mmCIF file of C-alpha atoms in Angstrom:
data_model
loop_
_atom_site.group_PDB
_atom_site.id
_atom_site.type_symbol
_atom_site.label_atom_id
_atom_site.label_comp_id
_atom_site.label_asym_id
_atom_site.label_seq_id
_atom_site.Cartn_x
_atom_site.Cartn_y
_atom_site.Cartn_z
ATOM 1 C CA UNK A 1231 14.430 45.565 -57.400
ATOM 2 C CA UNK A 1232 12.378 47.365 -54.575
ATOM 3 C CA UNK A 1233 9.463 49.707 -56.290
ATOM 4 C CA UNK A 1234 8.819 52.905 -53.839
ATOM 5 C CA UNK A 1235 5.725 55.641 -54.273
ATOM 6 C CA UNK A 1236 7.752 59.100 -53.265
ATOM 7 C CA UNK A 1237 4.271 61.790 -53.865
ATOM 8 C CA UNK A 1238 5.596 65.477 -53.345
ATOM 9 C CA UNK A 1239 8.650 64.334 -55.465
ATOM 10 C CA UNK A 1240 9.551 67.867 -56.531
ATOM 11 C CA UNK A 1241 9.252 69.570 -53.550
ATOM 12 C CA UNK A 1242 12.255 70.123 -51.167
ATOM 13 C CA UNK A 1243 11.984 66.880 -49.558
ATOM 14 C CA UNK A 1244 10.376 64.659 -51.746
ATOM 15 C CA UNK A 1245 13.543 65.139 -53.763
ATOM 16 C CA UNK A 1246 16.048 64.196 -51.728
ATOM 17 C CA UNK A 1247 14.273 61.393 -50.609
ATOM 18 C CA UNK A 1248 14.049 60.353 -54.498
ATOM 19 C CA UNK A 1249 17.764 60.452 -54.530
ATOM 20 C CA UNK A 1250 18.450 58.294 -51.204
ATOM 21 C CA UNK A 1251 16.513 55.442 -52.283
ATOM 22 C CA UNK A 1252 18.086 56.083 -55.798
ATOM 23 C CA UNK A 1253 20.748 55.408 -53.912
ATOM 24 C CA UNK A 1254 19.305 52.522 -51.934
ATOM 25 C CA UNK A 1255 19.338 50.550 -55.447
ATOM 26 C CA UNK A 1256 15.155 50.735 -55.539
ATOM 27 C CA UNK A 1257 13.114 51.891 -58.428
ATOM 28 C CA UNK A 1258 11.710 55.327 -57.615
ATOM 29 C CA UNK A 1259 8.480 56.332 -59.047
ATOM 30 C CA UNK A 1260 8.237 60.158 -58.158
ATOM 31 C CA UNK A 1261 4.496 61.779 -58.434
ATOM 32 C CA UNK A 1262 3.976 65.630 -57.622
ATOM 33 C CA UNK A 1263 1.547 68.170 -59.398
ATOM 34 C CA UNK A 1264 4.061 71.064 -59.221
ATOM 35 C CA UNK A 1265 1.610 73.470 -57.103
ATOM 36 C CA UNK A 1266 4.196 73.933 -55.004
ATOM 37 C CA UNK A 1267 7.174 71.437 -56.197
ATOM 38 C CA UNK A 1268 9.436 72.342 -58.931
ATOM 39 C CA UNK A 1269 10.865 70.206 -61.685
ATOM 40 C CA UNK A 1270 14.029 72.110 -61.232
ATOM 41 C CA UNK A 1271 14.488 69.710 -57.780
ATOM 42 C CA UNK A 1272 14.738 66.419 -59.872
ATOM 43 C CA UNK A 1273 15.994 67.388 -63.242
ATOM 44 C CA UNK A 1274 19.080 65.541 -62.546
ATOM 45 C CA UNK A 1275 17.337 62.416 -61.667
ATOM 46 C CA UNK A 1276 15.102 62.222 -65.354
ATOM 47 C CA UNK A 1277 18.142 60.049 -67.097
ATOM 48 C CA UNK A 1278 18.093 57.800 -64.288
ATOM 49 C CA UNK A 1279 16.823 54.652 -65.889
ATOM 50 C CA UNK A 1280 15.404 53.796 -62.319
ATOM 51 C CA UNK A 1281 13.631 56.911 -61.638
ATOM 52 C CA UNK A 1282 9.637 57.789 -63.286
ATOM 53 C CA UNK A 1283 7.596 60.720 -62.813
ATOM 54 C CA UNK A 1284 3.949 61.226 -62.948
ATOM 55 C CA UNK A 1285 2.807 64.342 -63.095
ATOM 56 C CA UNK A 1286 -0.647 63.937 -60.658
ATOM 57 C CA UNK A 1287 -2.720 65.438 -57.818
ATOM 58 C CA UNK A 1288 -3.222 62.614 -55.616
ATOM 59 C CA UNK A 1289 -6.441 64.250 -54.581
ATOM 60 C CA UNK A 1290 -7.578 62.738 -57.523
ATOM 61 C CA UNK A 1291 -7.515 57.956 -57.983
ATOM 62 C CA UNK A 1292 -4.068 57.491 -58.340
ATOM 63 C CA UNK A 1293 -3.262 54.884 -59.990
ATOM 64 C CA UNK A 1294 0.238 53.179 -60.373
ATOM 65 C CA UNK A 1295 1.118 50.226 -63.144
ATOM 66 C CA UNK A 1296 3.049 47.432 -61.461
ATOM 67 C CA UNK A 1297 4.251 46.282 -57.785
ATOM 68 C CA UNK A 1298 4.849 48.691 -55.493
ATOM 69 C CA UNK A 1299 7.104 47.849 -52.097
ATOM 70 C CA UNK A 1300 6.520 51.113 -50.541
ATOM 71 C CA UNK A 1301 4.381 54.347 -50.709
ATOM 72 C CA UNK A 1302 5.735 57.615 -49.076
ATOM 73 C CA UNK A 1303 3.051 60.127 -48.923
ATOM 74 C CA UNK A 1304 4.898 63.840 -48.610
ATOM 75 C CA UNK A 1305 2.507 66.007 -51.051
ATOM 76 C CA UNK A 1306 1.644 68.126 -48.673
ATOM 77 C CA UNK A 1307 2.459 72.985 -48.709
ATOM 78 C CA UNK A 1308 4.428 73.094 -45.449
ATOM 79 C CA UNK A 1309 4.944 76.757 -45.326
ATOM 80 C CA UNK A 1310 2.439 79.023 -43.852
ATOM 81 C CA UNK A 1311 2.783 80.887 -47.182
ATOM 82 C CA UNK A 1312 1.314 78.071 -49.105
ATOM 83 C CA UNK A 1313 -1.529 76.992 -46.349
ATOM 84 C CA UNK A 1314 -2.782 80.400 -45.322
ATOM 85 C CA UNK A 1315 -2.941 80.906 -49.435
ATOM 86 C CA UNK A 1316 -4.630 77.603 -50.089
ATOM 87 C CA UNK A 1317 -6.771 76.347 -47.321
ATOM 88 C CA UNK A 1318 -9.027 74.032 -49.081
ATOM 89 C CA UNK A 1319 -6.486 72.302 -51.294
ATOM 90 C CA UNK A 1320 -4.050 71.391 -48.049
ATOM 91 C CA UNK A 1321 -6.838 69.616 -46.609
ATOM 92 C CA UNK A 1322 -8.413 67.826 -49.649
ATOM 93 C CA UNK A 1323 -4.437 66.737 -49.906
ATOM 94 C CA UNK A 1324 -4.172 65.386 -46.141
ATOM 95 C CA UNK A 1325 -7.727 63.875 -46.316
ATOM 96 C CA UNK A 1326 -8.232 62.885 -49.965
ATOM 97 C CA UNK A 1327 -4.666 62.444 -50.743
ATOM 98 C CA UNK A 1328 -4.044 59.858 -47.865
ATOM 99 C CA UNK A 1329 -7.423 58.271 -48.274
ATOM 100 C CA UNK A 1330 -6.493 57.516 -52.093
ATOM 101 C CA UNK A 1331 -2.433 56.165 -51.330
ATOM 102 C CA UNK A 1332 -3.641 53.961 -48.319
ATOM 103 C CA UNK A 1333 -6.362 52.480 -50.887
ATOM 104 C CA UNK A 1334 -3.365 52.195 -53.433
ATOM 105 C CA UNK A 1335 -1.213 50.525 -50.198
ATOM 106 C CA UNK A 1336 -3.719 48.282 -49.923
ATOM 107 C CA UNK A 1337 -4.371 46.670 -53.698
ATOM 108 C CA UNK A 1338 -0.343 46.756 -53.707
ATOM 109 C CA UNK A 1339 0.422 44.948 -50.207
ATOM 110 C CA UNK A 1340 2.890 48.311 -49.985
ATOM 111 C CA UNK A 1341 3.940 49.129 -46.683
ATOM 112 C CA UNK A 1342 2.801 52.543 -46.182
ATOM 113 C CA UNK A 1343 4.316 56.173 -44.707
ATOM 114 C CA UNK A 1344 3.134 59.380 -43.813
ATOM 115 C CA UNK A 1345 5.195 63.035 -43.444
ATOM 116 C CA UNK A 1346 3.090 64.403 -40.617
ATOM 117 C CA UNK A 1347 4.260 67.365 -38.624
ATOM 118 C CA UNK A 1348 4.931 68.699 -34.932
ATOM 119 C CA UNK A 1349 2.335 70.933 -36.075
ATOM 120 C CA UNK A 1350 0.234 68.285 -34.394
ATOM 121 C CA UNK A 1351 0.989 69.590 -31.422
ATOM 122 C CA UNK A 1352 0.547 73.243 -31.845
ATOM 123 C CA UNK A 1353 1.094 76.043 -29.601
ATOM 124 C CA UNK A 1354 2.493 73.471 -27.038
ATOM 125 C CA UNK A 1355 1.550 73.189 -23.850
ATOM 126 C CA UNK A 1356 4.101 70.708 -23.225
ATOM 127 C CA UNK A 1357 7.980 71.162 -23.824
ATOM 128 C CA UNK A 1358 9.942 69.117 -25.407
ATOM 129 C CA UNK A 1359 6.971 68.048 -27.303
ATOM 130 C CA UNK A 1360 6.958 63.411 -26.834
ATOM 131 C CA UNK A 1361 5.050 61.823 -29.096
ATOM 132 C CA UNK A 1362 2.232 61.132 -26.214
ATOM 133 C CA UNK A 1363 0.951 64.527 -26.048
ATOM 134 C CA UNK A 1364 -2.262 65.063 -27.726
ATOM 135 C CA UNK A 1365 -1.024 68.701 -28.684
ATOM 136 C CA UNK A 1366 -2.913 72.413 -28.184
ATOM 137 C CA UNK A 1367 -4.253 73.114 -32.024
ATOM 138 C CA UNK A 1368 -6.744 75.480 -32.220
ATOM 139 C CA UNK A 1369 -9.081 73.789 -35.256
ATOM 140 C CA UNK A 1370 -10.942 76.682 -36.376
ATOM 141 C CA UNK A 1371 -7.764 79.350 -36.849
ATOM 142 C CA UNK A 1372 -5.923 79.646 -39.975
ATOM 143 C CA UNK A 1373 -3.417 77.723 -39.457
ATOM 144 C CA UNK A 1374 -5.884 74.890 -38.537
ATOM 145 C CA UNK A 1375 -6.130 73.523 -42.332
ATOM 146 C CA UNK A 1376 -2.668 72.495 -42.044
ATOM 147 C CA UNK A 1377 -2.473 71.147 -37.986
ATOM 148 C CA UNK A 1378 -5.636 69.450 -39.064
ATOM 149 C CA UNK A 1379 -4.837 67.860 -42.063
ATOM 150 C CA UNK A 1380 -2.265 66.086 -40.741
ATOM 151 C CA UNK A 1381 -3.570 65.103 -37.585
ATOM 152 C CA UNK A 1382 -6.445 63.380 -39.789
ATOM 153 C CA UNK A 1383 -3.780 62.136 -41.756
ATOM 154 C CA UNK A 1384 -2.488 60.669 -38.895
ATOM 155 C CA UNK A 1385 -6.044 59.144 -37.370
ATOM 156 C CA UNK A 1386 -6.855 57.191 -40.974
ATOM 157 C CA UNK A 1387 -3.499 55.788 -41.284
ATOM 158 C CA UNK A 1388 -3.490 54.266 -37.951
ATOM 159 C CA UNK A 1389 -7.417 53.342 -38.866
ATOM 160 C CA UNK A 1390 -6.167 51.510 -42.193
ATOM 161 C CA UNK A 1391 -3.652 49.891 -39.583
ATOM 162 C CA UNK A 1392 -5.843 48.436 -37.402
ATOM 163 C CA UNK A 1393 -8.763 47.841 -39.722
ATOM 164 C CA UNK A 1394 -7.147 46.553 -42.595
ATOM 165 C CA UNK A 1395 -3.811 45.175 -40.988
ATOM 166 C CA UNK A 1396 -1.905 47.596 -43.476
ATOM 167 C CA UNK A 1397 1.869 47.818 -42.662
ATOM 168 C CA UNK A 1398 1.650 51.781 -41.680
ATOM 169 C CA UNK A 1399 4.505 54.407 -40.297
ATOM 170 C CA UNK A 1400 3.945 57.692 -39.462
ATOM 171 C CA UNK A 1401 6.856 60.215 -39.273
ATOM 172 C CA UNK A 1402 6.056 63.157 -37.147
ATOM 173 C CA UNK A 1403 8.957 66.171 -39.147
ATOM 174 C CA UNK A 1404 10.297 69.281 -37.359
ATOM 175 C CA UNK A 1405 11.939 71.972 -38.873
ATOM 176 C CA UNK A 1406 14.304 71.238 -41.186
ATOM 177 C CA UNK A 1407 16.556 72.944 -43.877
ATOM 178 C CA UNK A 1408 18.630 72.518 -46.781
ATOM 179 C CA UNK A 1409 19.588 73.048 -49.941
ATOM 180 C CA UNK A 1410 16.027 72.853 -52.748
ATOM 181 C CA UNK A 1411 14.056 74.629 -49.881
ATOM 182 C CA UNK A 1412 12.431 77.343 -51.529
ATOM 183 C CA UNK A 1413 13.439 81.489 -50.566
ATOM 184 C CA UNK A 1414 10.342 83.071 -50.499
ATOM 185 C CA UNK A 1415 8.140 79.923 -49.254
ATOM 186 C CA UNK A 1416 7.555 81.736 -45.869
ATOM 187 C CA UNK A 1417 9.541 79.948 -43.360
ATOM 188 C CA UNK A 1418 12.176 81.443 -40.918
ATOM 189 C CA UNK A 1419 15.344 80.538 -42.084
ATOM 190 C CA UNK A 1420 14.632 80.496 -46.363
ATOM 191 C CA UNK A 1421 13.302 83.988 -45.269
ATOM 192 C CA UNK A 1422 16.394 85.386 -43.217
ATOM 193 C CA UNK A 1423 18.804 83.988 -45.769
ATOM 194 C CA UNK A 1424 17.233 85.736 -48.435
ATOM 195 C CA UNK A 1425 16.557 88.978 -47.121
ATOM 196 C CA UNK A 1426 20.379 88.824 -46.350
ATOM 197 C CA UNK A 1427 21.197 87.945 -49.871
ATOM 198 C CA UNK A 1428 18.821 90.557 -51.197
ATOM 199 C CA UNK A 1429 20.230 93.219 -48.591
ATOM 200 C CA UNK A 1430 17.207 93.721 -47.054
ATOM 201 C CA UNK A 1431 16.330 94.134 -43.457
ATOM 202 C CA UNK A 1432 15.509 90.519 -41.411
ATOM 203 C CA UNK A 1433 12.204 90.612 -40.230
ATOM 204 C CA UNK A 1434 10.951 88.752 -36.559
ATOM 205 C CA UNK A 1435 7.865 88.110 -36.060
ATOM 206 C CA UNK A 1436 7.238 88.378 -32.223
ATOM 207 C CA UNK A 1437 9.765 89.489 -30.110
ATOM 208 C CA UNK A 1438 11.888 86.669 -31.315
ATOM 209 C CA UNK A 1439 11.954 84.857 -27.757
ATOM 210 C CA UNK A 1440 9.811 81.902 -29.359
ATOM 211 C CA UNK A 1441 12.317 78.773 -30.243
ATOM 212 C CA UNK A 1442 13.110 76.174 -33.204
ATOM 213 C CA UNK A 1443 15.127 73.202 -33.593
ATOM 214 C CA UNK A 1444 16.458 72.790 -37.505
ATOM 215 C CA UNK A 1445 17.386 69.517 -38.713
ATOM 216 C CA UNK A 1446 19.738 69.018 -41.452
ATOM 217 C CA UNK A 1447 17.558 67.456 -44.275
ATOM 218 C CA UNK A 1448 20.848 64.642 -44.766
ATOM 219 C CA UNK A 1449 19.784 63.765 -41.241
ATOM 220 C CA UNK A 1450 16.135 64.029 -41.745
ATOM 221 C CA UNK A 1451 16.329 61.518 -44.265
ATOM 222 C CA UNK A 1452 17.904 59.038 -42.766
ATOM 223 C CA UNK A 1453 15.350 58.960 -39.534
ATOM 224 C CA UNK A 1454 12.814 58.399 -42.500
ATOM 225 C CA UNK A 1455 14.439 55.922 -44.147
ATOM 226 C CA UNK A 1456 15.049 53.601 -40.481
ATOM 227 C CA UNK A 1457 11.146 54.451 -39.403
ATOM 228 C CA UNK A 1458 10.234 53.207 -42.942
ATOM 229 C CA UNK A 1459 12.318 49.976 -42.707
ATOM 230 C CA UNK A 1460 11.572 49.494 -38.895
ATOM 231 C CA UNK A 1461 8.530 47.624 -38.023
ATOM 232 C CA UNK A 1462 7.517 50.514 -35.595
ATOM 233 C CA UNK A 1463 3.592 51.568 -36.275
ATOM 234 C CA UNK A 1464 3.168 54.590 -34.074
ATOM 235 C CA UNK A 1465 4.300 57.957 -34.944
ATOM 236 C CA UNK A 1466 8.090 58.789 -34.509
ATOM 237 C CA UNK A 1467 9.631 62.243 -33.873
ATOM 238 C CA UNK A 1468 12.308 62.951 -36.415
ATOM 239 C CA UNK A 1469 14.026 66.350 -35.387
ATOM 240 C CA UNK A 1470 17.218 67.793 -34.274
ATOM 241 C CA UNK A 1471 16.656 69.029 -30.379
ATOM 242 C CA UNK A 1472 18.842 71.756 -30.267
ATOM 243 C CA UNK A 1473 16.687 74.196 -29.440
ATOM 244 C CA UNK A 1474 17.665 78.176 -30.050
ATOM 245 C CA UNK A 1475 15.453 81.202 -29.838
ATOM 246 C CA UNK A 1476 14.597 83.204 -33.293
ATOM 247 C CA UNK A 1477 16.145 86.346 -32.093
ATOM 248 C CA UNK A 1478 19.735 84.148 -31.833
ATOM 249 C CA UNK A 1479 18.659 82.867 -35.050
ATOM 250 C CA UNK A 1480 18.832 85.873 -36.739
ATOM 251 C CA UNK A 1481 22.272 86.846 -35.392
ATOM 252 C CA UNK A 1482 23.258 83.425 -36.497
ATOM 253 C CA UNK A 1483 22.316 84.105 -40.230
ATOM 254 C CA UNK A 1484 23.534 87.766 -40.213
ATOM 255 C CA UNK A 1485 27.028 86.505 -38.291
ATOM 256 C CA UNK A 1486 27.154 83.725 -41.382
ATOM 257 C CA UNK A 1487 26.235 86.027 -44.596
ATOM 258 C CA UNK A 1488 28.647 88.633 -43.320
ATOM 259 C CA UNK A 1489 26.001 91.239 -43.460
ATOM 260 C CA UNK A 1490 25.062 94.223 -41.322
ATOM 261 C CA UNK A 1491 21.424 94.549 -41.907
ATOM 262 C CA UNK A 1492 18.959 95.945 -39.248
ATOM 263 C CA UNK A 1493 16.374 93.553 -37.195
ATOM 264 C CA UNK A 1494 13.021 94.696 -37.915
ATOM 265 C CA UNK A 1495 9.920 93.821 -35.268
ATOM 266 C CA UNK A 1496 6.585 92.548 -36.538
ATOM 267 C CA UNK A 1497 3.258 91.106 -34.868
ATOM 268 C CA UNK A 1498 3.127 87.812 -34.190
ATOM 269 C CA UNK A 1499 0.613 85.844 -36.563
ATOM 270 C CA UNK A 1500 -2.147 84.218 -34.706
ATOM 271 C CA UNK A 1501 -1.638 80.671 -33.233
ATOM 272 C CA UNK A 1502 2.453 80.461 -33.885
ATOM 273 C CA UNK A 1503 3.856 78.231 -31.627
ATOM 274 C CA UNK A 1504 6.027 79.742 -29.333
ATOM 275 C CA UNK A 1505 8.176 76.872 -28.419
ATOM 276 C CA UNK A 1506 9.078 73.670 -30.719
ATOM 277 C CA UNK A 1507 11.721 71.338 -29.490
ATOM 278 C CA UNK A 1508 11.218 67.401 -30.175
ATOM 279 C CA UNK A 1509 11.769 64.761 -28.112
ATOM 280 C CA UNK A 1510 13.978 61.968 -30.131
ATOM 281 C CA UNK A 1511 14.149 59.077 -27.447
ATOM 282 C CA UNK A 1512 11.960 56.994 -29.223
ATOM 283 C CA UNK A 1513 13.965 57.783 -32.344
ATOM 284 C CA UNK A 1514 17.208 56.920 -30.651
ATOM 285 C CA UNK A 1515 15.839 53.802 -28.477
ATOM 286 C CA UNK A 1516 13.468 52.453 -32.079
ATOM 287 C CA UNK A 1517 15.683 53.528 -34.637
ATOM 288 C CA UNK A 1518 19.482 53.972 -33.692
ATOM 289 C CA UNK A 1519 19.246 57.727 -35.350
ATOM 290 C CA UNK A 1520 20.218 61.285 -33.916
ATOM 291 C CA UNK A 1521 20.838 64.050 -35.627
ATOM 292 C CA UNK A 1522 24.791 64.394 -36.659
ATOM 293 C CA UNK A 1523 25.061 67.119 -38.534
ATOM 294 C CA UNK A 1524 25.149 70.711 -36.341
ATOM 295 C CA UNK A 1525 23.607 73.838 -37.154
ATOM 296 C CA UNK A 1526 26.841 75.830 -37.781
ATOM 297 C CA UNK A 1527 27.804 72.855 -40.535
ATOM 298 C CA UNK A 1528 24.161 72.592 -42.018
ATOM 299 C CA UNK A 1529 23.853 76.708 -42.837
ATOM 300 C CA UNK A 1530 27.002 76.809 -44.242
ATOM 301 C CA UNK A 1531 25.960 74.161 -46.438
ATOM 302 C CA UNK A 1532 22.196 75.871 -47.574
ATOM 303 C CA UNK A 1533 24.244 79.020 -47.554
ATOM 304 C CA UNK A 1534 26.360 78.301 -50.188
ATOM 305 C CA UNK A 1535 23.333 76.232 -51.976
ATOM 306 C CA UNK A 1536 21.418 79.774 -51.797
ATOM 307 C CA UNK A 1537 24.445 82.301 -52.842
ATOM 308 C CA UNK A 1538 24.951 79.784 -55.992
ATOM 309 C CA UNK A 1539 21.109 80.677 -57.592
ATOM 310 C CA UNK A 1540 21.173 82.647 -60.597
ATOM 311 C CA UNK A 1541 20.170 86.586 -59.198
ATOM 312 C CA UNK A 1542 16.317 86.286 -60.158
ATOM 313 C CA UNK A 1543 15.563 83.363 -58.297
ATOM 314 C CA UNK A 1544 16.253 85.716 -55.353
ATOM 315 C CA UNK A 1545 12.800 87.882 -56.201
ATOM 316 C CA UNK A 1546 10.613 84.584 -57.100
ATOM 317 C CA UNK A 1547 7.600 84.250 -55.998
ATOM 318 C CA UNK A 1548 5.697 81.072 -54.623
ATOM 319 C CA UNK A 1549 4.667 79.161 -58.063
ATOM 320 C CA UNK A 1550 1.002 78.108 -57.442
ATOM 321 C CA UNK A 1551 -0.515 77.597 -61.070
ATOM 322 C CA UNK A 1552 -3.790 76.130 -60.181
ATOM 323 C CA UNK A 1553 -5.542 74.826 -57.097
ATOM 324 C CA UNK A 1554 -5.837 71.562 -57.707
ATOM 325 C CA UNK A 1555 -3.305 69.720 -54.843
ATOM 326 C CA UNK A 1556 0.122 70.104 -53.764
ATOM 327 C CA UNK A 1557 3.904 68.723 -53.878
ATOM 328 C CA UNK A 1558 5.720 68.502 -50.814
ATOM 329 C CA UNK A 1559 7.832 71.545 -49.518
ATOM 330 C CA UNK A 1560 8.688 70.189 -45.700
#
């Protein structure tokens, strides 16, 4: 049986990623120091006589008994919420945190992947964003802990690649949604669904002309699972292209919770991209994967996941309880 490293277990994708290669018949081995991850995400996986948890800050040596086939590396806050809250920690987690798993990759002969982010490419100066561009971050603004992180992420991995012949992948995520994404984590559409839900008015930042592309997490998933099993070293978009503006966004959501709330206006925070749109060829040329699952189909789906929450985990707040290191949120 196949041993695979998921870190960020409990967050939003680190949990459905336990439960694919659950499904893939491997032995999953979940690690996540609940900063930002929530045990509530893989309850339903404990009795799984194939499924272990540590809980761990991978900032710190992590060490794993046994042979390991794979290491995922998705502890990581990746909501502005968490970042702009906890600076410090998302860096130590990108820099640190990689620097300890590729050490682990290395004792364990484990091939090796990263969750890094079109964050790497910032405000972009290029649209749709290929995975040549070098990308417009601005290193020193406060959204720079997270861009940066993971473009470091990014340079030691392929370093441990070349250096140390390490079997490496690096997945570069878009947007995506789902059900186990968290309401109040700061992002655009956990945000607009729940200040529908709570009756509240939906809140643009900018004058909602900037643009996303939301992938399904189902999809998601599966683009990570081909990269991982491909023999493909250099980063990978993994994102749904359908690009749509946040102003049509928000007449999406309030078309699909049947509610009549007003649009509300706010400033733009500094360095938000206003464009985001990947560009999957080398996803559908390397991999054989495009998004299948559309918009319309995937909110219906989250919807439903979000309407079904017991009433006060509408007014939760993000669940930092130390500053120690993070769980995956992407």
């Amino acid at each position: 049986m196949k041993r695979v490293l998921i870190t960020g277990a409990a967050g939003f994708l680190g949990s459905h990623l336990c439960e694919r290669f659950l499904r893939e018949g491997m032995y999953v081995i979940g690690m996540d120091n609940l900063i930002t991850g929530d045990m509530r995400n893989i309850e339903h996986l404990m009795p799984n006589p194939n499924f272990e948890f540590y809980h761990h800050d991978v900032t710190k040596f992590v060490h794993v008994p046994g042979e390991l086939d794979y290491i995922m590396h998705f502890a990581s806050p990746a909501s502005p919420i968490d970042y702009l809250k906890i600076p410090i920690q998302t860096l130590k987690v990108g820099a640190m945190g990689t620097h300890n798993l590729l050490g682990l990759a290395r004792v364990k002969k484990a091939r090796f992947i990263i969750a890094s982010t079109s964050e790497v490419y910032g405000d972009p100066l290029v649209h749709p964003q290929t995975e040549d561009y070098w990308g417009h971050v601005n290193p020193i603004g406060p959204r720079g802990c997270y861009d940066e992180a993971k473009r470091y992420q990014e340079a030691i991995t392929m370093a441990y690649h070349r250096y140390h012949n390490l079997e490496t992948r690096i997945v570069r995520i878009f947007n995506t949604y789902g059900p186990r994404m968290r309401l109040n984590d700061g992002r655009v559409l956990p945000a607009f669904i729940g200040q529908a839900l709570r009756g509240e008015d939906i809140t643009i930042f900018g004058d909602g002309s900037q643009t996303r592309a939301f992938c399904y997490v189902d999809d998601l998933v599966e683009g990570i699972y081909r990269l991982l099993m491909s023999d493909y070293s250099l980063p990978v978009n993994i994102g749904n292209p359908a690009e749509i503006t946040i102003k049509e966004f928000a007449e999406e959501i309030i078309s699909l919770t049947g509610t009549d709330q007003k649009v509300v206006y706010k400033p733009l925070p500094q360095d938000d991209p206003k464009q985001r749109q990947p560009d999957i060829t080398k996803a559908k040329e390397i991999l054989g994967w495009e998004p299948k699952v559309k918009r319309e189909e995937g909110l219906r789906i989250t919807y439903d996941y979000f309407r079904s929450l017991p009433q006060e985990r509408l007014y939760e707040e993000s669940n930092h309880r130390g500053f120690e290191g993070f769980s995956q949120g992407k």
